[in-house]
Coordinates of C-alpha atoms in Angstrom, one line a residue:
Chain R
X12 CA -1.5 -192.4 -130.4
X13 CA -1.2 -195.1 -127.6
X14 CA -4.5 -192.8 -125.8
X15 CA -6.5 -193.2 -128.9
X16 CA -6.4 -196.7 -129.5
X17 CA -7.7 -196.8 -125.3
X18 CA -10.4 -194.8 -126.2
X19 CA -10.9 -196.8 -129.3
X20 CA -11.6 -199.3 -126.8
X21 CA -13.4 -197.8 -124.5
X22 CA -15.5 -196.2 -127.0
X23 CA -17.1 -199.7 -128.0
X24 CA -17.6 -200.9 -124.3
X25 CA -19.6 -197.5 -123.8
X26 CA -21.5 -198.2 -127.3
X27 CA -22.1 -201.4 -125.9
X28 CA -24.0 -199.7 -123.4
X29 CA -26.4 -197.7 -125.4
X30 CA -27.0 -200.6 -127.6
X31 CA -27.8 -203.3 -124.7
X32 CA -31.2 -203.2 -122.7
X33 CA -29.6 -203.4 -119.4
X34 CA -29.2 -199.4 -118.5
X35 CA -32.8 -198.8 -119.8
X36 CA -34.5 -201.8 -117.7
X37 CA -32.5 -200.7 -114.2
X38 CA -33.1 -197.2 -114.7
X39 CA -36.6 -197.7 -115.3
X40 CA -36.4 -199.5 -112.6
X41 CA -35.2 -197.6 -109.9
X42 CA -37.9 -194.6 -111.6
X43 CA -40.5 -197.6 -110.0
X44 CA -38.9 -198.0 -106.8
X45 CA -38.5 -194.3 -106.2
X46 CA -42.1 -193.9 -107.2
X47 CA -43.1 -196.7 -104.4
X48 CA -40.7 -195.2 -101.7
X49 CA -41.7 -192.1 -102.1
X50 CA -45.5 -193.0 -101.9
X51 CA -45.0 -195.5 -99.1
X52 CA -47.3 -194.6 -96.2
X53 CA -46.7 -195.6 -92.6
X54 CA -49.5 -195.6 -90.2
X55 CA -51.5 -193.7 -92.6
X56 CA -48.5 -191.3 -93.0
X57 CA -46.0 -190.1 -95.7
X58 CA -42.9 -188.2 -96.7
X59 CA -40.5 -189.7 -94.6
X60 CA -37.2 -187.9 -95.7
X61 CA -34.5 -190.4 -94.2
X62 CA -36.7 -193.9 -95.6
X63 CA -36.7 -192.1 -98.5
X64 CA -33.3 -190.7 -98.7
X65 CA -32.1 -194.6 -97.9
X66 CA -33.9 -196.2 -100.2
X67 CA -32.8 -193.6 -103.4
X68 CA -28.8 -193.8 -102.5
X69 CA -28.9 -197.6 -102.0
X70 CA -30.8 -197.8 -105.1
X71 CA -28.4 -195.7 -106.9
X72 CA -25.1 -196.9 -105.6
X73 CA -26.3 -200.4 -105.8
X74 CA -27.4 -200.5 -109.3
X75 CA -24.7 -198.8 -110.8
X76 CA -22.1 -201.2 -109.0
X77 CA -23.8 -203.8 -110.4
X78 CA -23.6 -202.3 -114.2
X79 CA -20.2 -202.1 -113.0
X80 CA -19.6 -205.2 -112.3
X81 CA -21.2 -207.2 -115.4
X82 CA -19.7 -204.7 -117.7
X83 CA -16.3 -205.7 -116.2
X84 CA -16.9 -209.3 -115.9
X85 CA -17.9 -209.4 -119.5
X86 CA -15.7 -207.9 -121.5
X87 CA -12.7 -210.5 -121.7
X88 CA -14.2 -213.6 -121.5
X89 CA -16.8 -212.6 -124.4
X90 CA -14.4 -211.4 -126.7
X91 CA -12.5 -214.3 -125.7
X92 CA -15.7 -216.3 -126.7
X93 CA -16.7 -214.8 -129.5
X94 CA -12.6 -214.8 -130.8
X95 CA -13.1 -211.1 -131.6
X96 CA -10.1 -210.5 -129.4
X97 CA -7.9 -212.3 -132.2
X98 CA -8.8 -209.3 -134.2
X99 CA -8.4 -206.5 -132.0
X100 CA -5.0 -208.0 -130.9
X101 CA -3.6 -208.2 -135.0
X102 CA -4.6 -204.2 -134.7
X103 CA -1.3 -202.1 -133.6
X104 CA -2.6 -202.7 -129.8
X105 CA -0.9 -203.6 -126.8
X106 CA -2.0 -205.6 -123.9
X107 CA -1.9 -203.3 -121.3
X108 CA -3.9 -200.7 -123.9
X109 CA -6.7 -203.7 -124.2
X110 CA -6.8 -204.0 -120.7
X111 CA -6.6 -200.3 -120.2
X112 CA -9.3 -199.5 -123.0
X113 CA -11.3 -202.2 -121.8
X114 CA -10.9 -200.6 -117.7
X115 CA -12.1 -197.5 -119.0
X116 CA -15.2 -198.1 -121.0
X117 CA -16.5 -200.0 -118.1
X118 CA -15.6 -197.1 -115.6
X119 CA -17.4 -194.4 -118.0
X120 CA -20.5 -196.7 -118.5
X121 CA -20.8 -196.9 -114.4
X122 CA -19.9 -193.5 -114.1
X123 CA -22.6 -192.4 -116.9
X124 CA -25.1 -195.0 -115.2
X125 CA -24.3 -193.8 -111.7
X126 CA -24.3 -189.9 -112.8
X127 CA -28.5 -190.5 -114.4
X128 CA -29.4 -192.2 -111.4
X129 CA -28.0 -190.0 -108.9
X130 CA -29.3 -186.9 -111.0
X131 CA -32.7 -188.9 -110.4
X132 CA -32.3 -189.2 -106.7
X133 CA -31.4 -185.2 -106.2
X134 CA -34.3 -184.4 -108.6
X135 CA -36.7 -186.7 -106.6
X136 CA -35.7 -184.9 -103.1
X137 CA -35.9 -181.4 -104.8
X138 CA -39.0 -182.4 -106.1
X139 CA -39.7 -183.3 -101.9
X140 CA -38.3 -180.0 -100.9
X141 CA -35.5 -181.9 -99.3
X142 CA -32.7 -179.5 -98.6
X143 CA -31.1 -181.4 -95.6
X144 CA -28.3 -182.4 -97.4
X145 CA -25.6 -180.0 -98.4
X146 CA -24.7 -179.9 -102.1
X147 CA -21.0 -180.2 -101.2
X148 CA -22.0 -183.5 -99.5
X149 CA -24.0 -184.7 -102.2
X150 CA -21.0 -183.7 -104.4
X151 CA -18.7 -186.0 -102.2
X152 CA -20.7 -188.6 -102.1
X153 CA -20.5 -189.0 -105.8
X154 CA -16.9 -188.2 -105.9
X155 CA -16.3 -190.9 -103.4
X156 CA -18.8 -193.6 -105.4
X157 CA -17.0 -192.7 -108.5
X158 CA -13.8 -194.0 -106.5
X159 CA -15.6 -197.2 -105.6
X160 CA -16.7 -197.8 -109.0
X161 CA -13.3 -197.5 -110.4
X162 CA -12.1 -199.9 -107.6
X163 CA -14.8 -202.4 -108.2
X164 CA -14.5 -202.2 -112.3
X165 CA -10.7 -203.0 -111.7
X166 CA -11.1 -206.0 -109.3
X167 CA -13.9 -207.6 -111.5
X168 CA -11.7 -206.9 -114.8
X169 CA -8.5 -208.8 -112.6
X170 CA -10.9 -211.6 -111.3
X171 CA -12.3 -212.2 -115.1
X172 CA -8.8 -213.7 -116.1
X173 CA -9.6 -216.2 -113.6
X174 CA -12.8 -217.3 -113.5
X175 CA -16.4 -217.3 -115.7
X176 CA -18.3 -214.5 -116.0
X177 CA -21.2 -215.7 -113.7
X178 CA -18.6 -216.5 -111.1
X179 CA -17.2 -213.3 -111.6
X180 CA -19.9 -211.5 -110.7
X181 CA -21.1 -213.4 -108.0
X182 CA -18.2 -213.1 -105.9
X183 CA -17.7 -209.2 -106.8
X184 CA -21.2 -208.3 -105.6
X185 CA -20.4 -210.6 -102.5
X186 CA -17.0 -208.9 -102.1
X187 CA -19.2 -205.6 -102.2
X188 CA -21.7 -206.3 -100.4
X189 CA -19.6 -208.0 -97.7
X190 CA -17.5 -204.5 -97.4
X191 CA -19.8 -202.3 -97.4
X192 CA -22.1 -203.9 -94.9
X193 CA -19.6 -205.5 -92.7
X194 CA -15.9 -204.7 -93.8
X195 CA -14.9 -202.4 -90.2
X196 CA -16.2 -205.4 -88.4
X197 CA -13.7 -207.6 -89.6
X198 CA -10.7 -208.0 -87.3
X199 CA -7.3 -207.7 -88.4
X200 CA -8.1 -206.2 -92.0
X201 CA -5.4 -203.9 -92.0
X202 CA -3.7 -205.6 -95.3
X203 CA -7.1 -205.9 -97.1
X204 CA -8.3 -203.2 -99.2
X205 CA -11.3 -201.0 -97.7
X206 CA -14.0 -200.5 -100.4
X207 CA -16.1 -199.5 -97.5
X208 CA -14.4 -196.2 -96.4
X209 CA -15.9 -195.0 -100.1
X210 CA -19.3 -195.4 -99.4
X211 CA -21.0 -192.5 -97.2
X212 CA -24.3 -193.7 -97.4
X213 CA -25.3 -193.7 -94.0
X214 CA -23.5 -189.9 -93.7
X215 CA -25.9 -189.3 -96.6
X216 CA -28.8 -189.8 -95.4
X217 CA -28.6 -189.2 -91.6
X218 CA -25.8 -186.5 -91.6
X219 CA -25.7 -182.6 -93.1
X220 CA -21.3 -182.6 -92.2
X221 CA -19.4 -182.0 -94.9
X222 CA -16.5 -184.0 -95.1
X223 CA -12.9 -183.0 -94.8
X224 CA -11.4 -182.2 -98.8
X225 CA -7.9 -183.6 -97.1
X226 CA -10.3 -187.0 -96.3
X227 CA -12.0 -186.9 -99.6
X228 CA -8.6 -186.1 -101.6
X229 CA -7.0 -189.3 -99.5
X230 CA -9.4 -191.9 -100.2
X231 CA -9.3 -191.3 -103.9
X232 CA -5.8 -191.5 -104.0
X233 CA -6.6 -194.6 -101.9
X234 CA -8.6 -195.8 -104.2
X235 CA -6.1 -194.7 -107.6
X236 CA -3.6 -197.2 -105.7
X237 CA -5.4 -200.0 -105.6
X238 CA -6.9 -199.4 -109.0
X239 CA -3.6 -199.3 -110.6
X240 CA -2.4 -202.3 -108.2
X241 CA -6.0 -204.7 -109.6
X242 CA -4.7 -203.0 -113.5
X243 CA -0.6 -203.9 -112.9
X244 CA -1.7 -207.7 -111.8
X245 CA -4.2 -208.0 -114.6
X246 CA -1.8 -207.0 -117.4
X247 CA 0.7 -209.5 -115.8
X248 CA -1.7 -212.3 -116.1
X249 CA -3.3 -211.4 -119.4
X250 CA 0.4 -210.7 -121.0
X251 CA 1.6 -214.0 -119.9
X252 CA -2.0 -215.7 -121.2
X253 CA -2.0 -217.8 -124.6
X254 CA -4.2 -216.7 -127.1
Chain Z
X27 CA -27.9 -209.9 -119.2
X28 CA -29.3 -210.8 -122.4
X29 CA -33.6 -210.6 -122.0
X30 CA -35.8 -211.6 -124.3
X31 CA -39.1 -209.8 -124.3
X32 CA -41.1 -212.2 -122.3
X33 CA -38.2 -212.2 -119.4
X34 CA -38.7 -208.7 -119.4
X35 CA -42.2 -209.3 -118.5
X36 CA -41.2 -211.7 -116.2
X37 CA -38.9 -209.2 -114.5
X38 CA -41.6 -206.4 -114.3
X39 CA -44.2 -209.0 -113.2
X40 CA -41.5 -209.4 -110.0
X41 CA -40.8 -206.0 -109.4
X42 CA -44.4 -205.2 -109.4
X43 CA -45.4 -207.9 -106.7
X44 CA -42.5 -206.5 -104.7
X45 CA -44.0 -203.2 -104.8
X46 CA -47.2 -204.8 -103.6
X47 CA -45.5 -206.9 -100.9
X48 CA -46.2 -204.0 -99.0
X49 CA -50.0 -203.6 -98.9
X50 CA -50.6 -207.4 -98.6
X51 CA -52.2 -208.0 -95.3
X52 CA -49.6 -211.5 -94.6
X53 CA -51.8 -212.6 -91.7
X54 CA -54.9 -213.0 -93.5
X55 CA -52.9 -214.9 -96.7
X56 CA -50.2 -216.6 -94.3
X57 CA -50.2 -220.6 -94.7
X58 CA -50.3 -221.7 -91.4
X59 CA -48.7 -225.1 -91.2
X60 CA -46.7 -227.5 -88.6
X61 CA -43.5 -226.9 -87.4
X62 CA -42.1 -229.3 -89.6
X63 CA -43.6 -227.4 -93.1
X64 CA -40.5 -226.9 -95.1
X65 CA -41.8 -224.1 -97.1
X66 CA -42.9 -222.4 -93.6
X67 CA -39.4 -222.6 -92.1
X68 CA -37.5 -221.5 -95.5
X69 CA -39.9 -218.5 -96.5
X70 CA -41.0 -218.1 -92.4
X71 CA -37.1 -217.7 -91.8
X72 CA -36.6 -215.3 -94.7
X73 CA -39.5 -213.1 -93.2
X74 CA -37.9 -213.2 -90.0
X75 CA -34.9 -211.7 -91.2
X76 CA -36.1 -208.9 -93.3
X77 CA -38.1 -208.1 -90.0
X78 CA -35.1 -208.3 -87.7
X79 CA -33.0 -206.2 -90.2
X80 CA -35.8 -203.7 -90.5
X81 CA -35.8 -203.5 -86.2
X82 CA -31.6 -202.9 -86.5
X83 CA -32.8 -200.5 -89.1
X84 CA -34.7 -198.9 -86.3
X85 CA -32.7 -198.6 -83.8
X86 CA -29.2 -197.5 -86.2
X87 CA -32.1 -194.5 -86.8
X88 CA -32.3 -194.1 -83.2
X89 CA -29.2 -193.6 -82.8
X90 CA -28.9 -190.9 -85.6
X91 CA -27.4 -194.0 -88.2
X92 CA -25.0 -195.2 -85.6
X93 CA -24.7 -198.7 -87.4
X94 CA -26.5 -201.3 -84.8
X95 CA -23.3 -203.3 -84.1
X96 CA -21.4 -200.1 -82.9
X97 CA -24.7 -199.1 -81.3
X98 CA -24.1 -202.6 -79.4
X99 CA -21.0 -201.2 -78.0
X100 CA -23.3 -198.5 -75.7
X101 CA -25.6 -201.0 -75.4
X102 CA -26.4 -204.6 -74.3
X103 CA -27.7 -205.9 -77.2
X104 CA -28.0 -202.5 -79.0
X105 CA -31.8 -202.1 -77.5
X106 CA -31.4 -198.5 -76.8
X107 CA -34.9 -198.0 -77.5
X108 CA -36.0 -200.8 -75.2
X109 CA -33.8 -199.3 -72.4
X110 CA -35.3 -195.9 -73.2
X111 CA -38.4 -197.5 -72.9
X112 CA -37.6 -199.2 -69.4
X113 CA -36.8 -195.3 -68.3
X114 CA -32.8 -196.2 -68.4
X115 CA -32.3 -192.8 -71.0
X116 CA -34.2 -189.1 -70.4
X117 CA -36.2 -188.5 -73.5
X118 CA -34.7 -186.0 -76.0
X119 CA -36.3 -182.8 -76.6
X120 CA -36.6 -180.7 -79.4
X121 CA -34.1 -179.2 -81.8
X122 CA -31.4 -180.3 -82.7
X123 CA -30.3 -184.0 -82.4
X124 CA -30.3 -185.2 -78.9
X125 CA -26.6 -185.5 -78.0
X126 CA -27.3 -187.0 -74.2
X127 CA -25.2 -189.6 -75.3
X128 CA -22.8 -187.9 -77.5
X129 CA -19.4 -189.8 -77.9
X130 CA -17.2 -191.8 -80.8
X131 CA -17.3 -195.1 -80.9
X132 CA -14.6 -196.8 -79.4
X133 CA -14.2 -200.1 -81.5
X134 CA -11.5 -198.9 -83.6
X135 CA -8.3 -199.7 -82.2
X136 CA -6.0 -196.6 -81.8
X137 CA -6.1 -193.7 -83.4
X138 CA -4.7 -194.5 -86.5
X139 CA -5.4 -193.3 -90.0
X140 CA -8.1 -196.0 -90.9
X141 CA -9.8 -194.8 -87.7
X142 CA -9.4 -191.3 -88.4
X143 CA -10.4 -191.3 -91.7
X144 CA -13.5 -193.9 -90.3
X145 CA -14.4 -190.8 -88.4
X146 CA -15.3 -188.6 -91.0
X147 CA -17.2 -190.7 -93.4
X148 CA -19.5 -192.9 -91.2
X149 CA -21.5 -191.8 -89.1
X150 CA -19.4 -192.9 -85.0
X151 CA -21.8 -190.8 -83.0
X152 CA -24.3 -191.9 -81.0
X153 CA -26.8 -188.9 -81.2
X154 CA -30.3 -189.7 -80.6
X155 CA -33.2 -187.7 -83.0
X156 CA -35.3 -185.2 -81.8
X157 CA -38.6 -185.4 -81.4
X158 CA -39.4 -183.8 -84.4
X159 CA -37.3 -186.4 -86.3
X160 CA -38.6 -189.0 -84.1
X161 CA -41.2 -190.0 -87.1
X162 CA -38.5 -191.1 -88.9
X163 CA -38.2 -194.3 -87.2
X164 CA -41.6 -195.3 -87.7
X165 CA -41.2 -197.0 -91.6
X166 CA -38.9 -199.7 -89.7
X167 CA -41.2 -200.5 -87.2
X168 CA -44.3 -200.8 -89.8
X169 CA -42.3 -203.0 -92.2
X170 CA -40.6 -205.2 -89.1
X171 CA -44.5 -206.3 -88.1
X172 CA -46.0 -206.1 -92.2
X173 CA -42.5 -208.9 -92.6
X174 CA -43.5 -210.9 -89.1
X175 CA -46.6 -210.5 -87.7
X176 CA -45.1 -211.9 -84.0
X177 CA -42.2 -209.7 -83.9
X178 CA -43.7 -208.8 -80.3
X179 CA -40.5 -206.1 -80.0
X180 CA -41.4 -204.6 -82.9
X181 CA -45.1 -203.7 -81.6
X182 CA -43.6 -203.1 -78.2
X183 CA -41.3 -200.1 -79.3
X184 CA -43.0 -199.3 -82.1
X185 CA -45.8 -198.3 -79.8
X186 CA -43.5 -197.1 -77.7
X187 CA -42.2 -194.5 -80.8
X188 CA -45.8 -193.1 -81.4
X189 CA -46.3 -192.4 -77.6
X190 CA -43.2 -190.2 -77.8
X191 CA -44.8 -188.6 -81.0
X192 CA -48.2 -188.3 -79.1
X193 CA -49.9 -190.1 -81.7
X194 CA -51.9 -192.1 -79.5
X195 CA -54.2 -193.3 -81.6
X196 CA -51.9 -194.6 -84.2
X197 CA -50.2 -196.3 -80.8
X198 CA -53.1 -197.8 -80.1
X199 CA -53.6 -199.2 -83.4
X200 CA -50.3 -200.8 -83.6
X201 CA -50.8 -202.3 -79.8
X202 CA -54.3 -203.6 -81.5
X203 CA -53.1 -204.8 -84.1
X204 CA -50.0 -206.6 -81.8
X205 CA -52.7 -208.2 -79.9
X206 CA -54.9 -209.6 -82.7
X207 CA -51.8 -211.2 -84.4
X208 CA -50.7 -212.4 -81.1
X209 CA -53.4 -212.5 -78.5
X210 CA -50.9 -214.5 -75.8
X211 CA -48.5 -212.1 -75.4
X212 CA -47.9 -210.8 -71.9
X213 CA -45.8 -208.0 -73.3
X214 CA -48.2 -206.4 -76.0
X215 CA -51.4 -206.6 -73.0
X216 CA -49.4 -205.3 -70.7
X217 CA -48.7 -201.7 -72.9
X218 CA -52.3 -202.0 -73.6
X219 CA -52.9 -202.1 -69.8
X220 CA -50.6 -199.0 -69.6
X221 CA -51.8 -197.2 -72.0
X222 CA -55.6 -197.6 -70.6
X223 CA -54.6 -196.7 -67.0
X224 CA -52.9 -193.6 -68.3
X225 CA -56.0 -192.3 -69.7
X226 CA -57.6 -193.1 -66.5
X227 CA -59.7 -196.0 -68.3
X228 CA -59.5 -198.4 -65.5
X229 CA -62.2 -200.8 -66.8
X230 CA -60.2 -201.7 -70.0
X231 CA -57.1 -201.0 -68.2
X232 CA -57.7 -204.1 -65.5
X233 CA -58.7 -206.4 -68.2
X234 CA -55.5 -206.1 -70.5
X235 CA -53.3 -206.2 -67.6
X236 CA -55.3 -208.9 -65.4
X237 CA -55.0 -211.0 -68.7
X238 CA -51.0 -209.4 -68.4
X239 CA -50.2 -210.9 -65.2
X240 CA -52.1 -214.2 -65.8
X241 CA -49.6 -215.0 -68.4
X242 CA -46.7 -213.6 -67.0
X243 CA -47.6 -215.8 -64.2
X244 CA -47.8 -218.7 -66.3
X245 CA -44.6 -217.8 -67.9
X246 CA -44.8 -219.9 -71.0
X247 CA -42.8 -219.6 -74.3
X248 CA -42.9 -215.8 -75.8
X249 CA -43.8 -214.5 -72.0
X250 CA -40.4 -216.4 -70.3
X251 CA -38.7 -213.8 -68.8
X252 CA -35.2 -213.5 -70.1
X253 CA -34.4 -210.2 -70.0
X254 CA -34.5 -207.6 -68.0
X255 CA -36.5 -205.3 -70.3
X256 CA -39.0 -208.7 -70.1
X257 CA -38.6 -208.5 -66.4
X258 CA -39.7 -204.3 -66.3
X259 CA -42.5 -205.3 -68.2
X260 CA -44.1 -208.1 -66.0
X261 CA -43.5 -205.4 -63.0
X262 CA -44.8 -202.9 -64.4
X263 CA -48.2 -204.9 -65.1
X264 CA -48.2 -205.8 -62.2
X265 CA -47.6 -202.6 -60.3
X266 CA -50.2 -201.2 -62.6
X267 CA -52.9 -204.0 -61.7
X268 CA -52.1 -203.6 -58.1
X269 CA -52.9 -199.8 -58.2
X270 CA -56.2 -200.4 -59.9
X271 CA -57.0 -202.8 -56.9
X272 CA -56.1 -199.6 -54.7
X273 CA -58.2 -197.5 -56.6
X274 CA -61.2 -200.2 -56.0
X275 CA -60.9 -200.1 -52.7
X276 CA -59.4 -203.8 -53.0
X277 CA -56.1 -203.3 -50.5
X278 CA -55.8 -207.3 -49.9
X279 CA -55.6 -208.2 -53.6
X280 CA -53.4 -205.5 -54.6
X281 CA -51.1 -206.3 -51.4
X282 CA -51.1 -209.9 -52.9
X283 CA -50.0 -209.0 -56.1
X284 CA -47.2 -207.3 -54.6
X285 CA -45.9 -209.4 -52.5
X286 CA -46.0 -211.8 -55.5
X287 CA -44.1 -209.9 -57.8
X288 CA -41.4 -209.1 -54.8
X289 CA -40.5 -212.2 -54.6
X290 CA -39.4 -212.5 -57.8
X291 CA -38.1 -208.9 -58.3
X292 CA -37.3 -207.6 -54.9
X293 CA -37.1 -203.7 -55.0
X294 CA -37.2 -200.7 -52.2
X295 CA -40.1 -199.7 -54.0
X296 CA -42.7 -202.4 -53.7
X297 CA -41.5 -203.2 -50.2
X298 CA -42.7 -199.7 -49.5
X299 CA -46.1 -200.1 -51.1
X300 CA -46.2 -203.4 -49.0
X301 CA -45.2 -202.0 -45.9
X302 CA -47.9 -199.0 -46.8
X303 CA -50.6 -201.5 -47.8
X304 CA -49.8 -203.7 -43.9
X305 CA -50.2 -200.7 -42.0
X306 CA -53.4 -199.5 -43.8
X307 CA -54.8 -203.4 -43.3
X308 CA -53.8 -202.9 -39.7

């Protein structure tokens, strides 16, 4: 019973995806850019595999962390807006199952985002006879992405309680951003979390080894832990919050 | 996120002179201002940095997507590919990835879990491409020069790339174009020197690299030498120039030339050309 008013939730925050514009224009939109890279000449020469393998997987995990992220940093403070949160909360529904519901829509709208576009990316380098990268890799590197997307849906979703949505989502992308690019050059980061260990771009694109399952099977624990930790704190805040 | 229909346009109207960005000849369109030109330091800045990212880009591909700041580690400055070009590292055959250089990065304090687990999903080794792969540098030198025209060290190595490809006149080219967009750099005439006078085209060869030495000599603004990559190249034009005077027949200007450059790079070698050059004179 408690599951189906979740997925009650969650089933309008993924309608809300099919309804809205946003997936269409950034998929359309990485179609463009795969188009360009993939036609890009150097020197009067093409088909570079890495450039385009680089381009395609920051495309893809970029876009769908930013659906991600203004899904996430939406969802309270518009139903707050709009009141509509009066009258899902007179329903039979809990908190934590709002906030729950509410984590999971966005995570399956990434997810469904991030599955198209990487499905786009494999297609393109089949279409460019690309085998250089195992499927098992490919496989992990979604797998791991997933992870990150979960991680990043339940930060924004915590950091929503406190701040507007525009906020929000600045300072998630920045917090992305800033990990992935430079989070193992940060000293003394052993009590931060490490988005960064989730993203195996770079093993994507310049490396065919397959990645340890034991690796793989940590990390997304890893990243369960601090997913549960971002959902604890923001049922603490949101059950405490006067509406 | 809500668009109206015209911000769509707007959107696709960006995104397609993004797309463009690329074929745009920037030299010919750039607005050339003073130093003091706002708009030339905000937008000339931005340039800069999508050029200097695109070089890092080139050189974490060099090293087989070692990230550039663990590249740094190995490296001063994480210039591999200039000290490759300065004859510091052999050049990698064929194959499989060239692994001369083969080891894990040694930032990570310890061996604990983060660095374990570090290990196996980024890439910690330094393993230089083959020279098969080797092409796959080149999109990071061509965007680093499309983004700032007087990104000398991007011409420089990029040059340098195609040479190992063989594609010598795609090398050329690029050292052409280096020139044309900046015709007082000692640097870019002094490859073109090199690359003449290994094709046994003195003629050209003695201009590019007389040119070479002139500013070298004068050592003004992009041709101070501050590093020792700088320093290789200015001997190496002049080495070049002084063999061309030995080819000629011309012993007494060669010998001055390197008795000029010893003085301000002493080596074993030069002293022996001198000491050669005396007793020939004698």
């Amino acid at each position: 019973m408690a599951m189906n008013r979740i997925l009650v939730i969650a089933g309008a925050v993924i309608r809300e995806l099919v309804r809205r514009k946003d997936f269409y224009f950034i998929l359309a939109l990485l179609l463009v850019l795969i188009l360009f890279a993939s036609s890009a000449s150097f020197g009067g020469e093409s088909g570079f595999e890495r450039f385009f393998k680089e381009i395609g997987i920051t495309l893809a995990f970029s876009f769908s962390v930013l659906i991600a992220i203004s899904f996430a940093a939406r969802q309270i403070p518009e139903e707050t807006e709009s009141r509509t949160i009066y009258v899902l909360l007179t329903h039979p529904i809990s908190r934590f199952q709002f906030i729950l519901g509410k984590f999971l829509g966005v995570f399956l709208v990434a997810v469904i985002s991030f599955s198209v576009f990487y499905l786009v990316l494999i297609a393109s380098l089949l279409l460019r006879s690309d085998h250089n990268t195992p499927a098992l890799l490919l496989a992990e590197g979604y797998l791991l992405h997933a992870a990150l997307l979960a991680f990043m849906t339940s930060l924004t979703l915590l950091l929503s309680l406190f701040m507007s949505t525009m906020a929000n989502t600045a300072i998630s992308l920045i917090t992305y951003f800033g990990a992935v690019w430079f989070g193992a050059n940060i000293q003394g980061y052993i009590f931060l979390p490490h988005p960064e260990l989730l993203d195996i771009k770079d093993r994507l694109v310049h490396s065919a080894e397959v990645i340890p399952a034991w690796v793989v099977g940590s990390l997304v624990v890893y990243a369960a832990a601090y997913v549960m930790i971002f959902l604890t704190l923001a049922y603490l805040v949101f059950r405490k919050r006067n509406l | 996120m809500r668009l109206g229909a015209a911000r769509y346009a707007l959107l696709i109207a960006a995104l397609y002179s993004a797309t463009v960005l690329f074929n745009i000849n920037f030299e010919k369109y750039f607005h050339r201002a003073d130093e003091g030109d706002v708009i030339r330091q905000v937008f000339g800045g931005m340039r800069q940095m999508i050029a200097s990212w695109a070089y890092m880009k080139a050189e974490e591909y060099h090293h087989g997507g070692l990230p550039f700041m663990k590249a740094a580690e190995f490296h001063s400055g994480g210039e591999a590919l200039s000290e490759e070009r300065s004859g510091v590292h052999h050049e990698c055959g064929d194959g499989a990835e060239c692994a001369h250089r083969s080891h894990h990065h040694a930032a990570l304090p310890g061996r604990d879990l983060y660095a374990k687990i570090y290990e196996h999903v980024k890439v910690t080794r330094d393993t230089h491409l083959s020279a098969s792969q080797g092409r796959e540098i080149l999109p990071w030198f061509y965007i680093a020069v499309k983004f700032d025209p007087h990104d000398i060290r991007g011409y420089v190595l990029g040059a340098y790339s195609l040479r190992r490809l063989k594609r010598y006149t795609e090398q050329l080219t690029f050292l052409q174009e280096g020139a044309r967009n900046n015709p007082s750099s000692a640097r870019i005439l002094t490859s073109l020197g090199e690359f003449y006078f290994t094709r046994g085209a003195y003629a050209e060869a003695f201009d590019y690299l007389s040119r070479a030495c002139g500013l070298w000599r004068e050592a003004k603004g992009i041709n101070e030498v501050r590093t020792d990559y700088e320093r290789m190249d200015r001997l190496q034009a002049y080495d070049l120039l002084g063999a061309i005077y030995e080819k000629q027949g011309l012993r007494s200007e060669a010998l001055k030339l390197y008795k000029e450059i010893h003085a301000l790079d002493p080596s074993q070698a030069l002293s022996d050309k001198i000491v050669r050059l005396r007793e020939r004179e004698d």
